[in-house]
GROMACS .gro file of C-alpha atoms in nm:
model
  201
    1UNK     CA    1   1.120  26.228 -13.458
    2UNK     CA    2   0.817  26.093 -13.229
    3UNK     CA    3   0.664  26.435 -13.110
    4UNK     CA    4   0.331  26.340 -13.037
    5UNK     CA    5   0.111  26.029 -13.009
    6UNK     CA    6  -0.228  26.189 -13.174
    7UNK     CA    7  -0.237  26.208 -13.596
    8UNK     CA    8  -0.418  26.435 -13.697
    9UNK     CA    9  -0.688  26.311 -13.959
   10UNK     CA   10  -1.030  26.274 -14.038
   11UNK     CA   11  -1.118  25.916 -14.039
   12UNK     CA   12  -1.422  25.724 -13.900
   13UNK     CA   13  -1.209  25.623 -13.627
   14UNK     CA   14  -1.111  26.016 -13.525
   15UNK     CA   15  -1.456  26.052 -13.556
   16UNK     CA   16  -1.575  25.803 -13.293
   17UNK     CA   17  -1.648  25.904 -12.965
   18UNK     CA   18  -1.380  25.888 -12.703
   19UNK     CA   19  -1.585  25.693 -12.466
   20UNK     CA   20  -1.695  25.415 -12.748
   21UNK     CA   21  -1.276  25.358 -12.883
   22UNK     CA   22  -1.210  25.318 -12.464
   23UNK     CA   23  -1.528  25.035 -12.446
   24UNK     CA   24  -1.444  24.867 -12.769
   25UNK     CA   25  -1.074  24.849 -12.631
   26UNK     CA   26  -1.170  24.670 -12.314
   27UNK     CA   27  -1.443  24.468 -12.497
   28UNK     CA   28  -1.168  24.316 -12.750
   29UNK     CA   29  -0.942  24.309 -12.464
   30UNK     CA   30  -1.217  24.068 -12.259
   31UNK     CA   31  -1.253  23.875 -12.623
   32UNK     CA   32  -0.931  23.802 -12.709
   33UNK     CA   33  -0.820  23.674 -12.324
   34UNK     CA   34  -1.153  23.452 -12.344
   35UNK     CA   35  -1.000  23.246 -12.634
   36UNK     CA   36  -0.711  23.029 -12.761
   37UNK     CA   37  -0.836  23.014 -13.100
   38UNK     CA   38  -0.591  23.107 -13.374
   39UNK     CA   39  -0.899  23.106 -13.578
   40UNK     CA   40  -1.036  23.391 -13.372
   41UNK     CA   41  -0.707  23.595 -13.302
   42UNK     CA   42  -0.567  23.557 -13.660
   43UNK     CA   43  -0.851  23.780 -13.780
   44UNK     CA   44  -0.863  24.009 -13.518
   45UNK     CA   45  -0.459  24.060 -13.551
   46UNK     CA   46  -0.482  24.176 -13.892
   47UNK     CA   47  -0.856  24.348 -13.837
   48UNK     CA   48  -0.649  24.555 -13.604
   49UNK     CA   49  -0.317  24.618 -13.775
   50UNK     CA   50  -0.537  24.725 -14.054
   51UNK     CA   51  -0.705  24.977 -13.910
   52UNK     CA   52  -0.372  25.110 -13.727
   53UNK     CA   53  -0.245  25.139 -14.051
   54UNK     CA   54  -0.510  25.331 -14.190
   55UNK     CA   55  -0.479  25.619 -13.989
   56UNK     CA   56  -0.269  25.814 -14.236
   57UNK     CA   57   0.101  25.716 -14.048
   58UNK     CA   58   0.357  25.641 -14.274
   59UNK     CA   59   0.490  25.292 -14.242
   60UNK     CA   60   0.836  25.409 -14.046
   61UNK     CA   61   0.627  25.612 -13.838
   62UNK     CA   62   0.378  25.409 -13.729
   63UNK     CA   63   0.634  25.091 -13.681
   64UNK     CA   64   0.849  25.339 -13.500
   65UNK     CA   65   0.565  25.390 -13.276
   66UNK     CA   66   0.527  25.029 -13.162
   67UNK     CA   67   0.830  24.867 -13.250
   68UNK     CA   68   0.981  24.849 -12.857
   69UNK     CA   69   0.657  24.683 -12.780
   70UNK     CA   70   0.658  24.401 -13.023
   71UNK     CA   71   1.024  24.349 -13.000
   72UNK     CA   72   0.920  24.291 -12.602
   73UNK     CA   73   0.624  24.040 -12.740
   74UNK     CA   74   0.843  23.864 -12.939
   75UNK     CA   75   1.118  23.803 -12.663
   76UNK     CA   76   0.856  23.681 -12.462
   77UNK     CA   77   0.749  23.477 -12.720
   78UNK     CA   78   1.086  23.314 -12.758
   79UNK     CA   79   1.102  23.266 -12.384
   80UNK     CA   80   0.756  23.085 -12.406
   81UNK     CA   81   0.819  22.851 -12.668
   82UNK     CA   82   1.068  22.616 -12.411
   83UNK     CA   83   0.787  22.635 -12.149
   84UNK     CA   84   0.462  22.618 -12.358
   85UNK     CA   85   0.283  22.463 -12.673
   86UNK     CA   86   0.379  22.607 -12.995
   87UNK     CA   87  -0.039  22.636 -13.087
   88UNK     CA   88  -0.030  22.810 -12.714
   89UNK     CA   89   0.273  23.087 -12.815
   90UNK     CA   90   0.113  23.177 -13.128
   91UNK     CA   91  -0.222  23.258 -12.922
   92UNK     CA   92  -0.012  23.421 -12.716
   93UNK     CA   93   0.222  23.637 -12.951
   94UNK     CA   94  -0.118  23.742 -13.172
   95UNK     CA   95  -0.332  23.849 -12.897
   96UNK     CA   96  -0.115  24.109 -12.765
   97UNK     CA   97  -0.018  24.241 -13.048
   98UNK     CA   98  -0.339  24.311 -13.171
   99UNK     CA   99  -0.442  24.487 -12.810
  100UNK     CA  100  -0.107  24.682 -12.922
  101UNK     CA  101  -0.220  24.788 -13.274
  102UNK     CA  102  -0.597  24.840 -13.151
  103UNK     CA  103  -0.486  25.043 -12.866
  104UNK     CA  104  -0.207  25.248 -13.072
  105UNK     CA  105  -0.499  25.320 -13.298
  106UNK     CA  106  -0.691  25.492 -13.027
  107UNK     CA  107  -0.412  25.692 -12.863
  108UNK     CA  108  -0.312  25.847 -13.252
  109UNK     CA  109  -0.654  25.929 -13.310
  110UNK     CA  110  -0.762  26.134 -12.964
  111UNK     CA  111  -0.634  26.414 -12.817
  112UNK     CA  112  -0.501  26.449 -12.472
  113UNK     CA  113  -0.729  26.665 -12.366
  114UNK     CA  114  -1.033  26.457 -12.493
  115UNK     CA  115  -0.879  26.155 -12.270
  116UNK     CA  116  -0.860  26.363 -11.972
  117UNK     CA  117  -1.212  26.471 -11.944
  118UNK     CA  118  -1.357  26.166 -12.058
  119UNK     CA  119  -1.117  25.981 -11.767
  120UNK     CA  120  -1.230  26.243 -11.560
  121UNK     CA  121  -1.609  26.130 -11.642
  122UNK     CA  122  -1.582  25.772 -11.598
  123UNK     CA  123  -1.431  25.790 -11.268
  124UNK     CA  124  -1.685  26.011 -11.073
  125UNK     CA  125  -1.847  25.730 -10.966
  126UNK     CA  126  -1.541  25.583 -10.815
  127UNK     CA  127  -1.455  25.985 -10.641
  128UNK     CA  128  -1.810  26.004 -10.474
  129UNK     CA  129  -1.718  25.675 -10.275
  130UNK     CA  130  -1.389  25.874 -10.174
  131UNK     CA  131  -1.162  25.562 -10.335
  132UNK     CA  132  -0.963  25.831 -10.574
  133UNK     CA  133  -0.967  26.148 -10.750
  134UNK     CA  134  -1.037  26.138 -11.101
  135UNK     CA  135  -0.869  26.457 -11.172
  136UNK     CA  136  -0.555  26.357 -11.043
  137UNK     CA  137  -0.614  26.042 -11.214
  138UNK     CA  138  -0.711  26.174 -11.560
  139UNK     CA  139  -0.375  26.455 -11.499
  140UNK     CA  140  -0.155  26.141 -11.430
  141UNK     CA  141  -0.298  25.979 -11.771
  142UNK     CA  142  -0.275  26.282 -11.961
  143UNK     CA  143   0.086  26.341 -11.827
  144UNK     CA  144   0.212  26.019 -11.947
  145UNK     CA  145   0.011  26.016 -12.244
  146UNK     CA  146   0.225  26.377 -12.345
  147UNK     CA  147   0.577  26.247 -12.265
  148UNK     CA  148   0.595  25.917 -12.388
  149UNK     CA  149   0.728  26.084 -12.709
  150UNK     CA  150   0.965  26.303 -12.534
  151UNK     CA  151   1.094  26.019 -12.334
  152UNK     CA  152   1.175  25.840 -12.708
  153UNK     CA  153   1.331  26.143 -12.856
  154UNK     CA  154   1.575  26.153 -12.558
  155UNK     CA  155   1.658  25.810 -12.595
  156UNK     CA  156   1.750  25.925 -12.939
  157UNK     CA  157   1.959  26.190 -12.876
  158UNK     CA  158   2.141  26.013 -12.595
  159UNK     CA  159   2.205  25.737 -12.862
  160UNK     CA  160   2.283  25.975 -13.094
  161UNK     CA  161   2.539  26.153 -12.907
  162UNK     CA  162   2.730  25.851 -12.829
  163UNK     CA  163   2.736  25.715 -13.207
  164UNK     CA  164   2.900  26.041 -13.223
  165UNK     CA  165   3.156  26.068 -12.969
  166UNK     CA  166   3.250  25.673 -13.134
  167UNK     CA  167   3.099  25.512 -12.782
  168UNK     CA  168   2.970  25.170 -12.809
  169UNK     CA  169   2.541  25.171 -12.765
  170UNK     CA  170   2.504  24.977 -12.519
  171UNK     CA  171   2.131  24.975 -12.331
  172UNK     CA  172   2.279  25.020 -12.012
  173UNK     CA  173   2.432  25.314 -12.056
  174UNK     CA  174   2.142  25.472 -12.199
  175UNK     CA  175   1.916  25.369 -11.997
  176UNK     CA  176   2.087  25.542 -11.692
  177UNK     CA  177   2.109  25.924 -11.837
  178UNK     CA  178   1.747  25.866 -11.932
  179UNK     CA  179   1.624  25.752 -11.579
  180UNK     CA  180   1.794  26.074 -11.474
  181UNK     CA  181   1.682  26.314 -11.714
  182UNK     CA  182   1.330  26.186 -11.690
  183UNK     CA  183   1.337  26.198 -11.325
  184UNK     CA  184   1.430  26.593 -11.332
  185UNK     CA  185   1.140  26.636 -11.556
  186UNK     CA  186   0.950  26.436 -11.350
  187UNK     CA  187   1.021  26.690 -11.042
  188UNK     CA  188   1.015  26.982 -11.255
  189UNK     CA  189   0.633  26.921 -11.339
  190UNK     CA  190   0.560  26.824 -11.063
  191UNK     CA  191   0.698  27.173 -10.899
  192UNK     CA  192   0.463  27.314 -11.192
  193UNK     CA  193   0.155  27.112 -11.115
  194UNK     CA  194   0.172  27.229 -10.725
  195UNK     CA  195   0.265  27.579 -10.775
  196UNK     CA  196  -0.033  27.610 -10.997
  197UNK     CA  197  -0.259  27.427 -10.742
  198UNK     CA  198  -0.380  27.154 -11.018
  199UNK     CA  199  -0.391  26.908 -10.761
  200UNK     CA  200  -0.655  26.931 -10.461
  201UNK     CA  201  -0.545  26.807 -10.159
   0.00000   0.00000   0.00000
């Protein structure tokens, strides 16, 4: 079961500075959405994949970690291929996915923590012209960051229990307890986050 998005490890990549995996990520994002050449994106696809699976994940876990996503890709790549050129789909389908694997590969090698304060960092510029607050910003991140694997090991209970009850698994009626139960989390922490005065007003 998915209990938390960072691996522990000791590569090169852990090693890299927070700030550096977050620049490289929206470099190669600004790369890859500059070109249509399978040429290009072929490399980078498996440059990526290969260093997400390097990161000491088993192969279950780490396609259980971004599975969903390229299932989505892949729809939309089926989707595309009525309305656009095959060469343009395959651009398409092997861009994203390596923005997936490169990005998966930063979130399993930092801590929550060292995303919040570097967040927090980045955005002062942005607080002292009064357009946000980065701490509320970087808590946001950090929140989401911590319960995306709780919000997949409910899913997998909830599917779980109706296998066992003989219920048919149907998305809709998953997806509807897990709105619900999310949503009660969602007000529970936020109850937490006020009471503790996390949040400036």
């Amino acid at each position: 079961m998915l209990t938390s998005l960072y691996v522990e490890g000791n590569s090169w990549f852990h090693r890299l500075p927070v700030r550096a995996k977050l620049i490289a990520l929206l470099l190669l994002s600004l790369l890859l959405f500059a070109t249509q050449s399978l040429y290009l994106l072929a490399p980078a696809f498996l440059l990526c994949g290969w260093l997400y699976f390097s990161l000491g994940l088993t192969i279950r876990q780490a396609l259980a970690r971004i599975g969903f996503v390229f299932f989505t890709i892949l729809v939309l790549a089926v989707v595309n291929l009525f309305l656009l050129p095959l060469p343009e789909v395959a651009a398409l389908v092997l861009r994203l996915m390596a923005l997936v694997f490169f990005a998966a590969a930063v979130t399993a090698t930092t801590t929550i923590s060292a995303f919040m304060d570097e967040i927090t960092i980045l955005l002062k510029p942005l607080e002292r012209m009064g357009l946000l607050n980065a701490a509320d910003v970087s808590l946001a991140l950090g929140l989401v960051l911590r319960f995306v694997p709780d919000i997949f090991a409910r899913y997998e209970a909830i599917r779980e229990a109706h296998r066992a009850r003989g219920l048919p698994i149907r998305p809709l009626t998953i997806i509807g307890p897990l709105i619900i139960l999310t949503l009660k989390d969602a007000d529970t922490i936020a109850a937490a986050i006020d009471a503790r005065g996390f949040r400036r007003q």
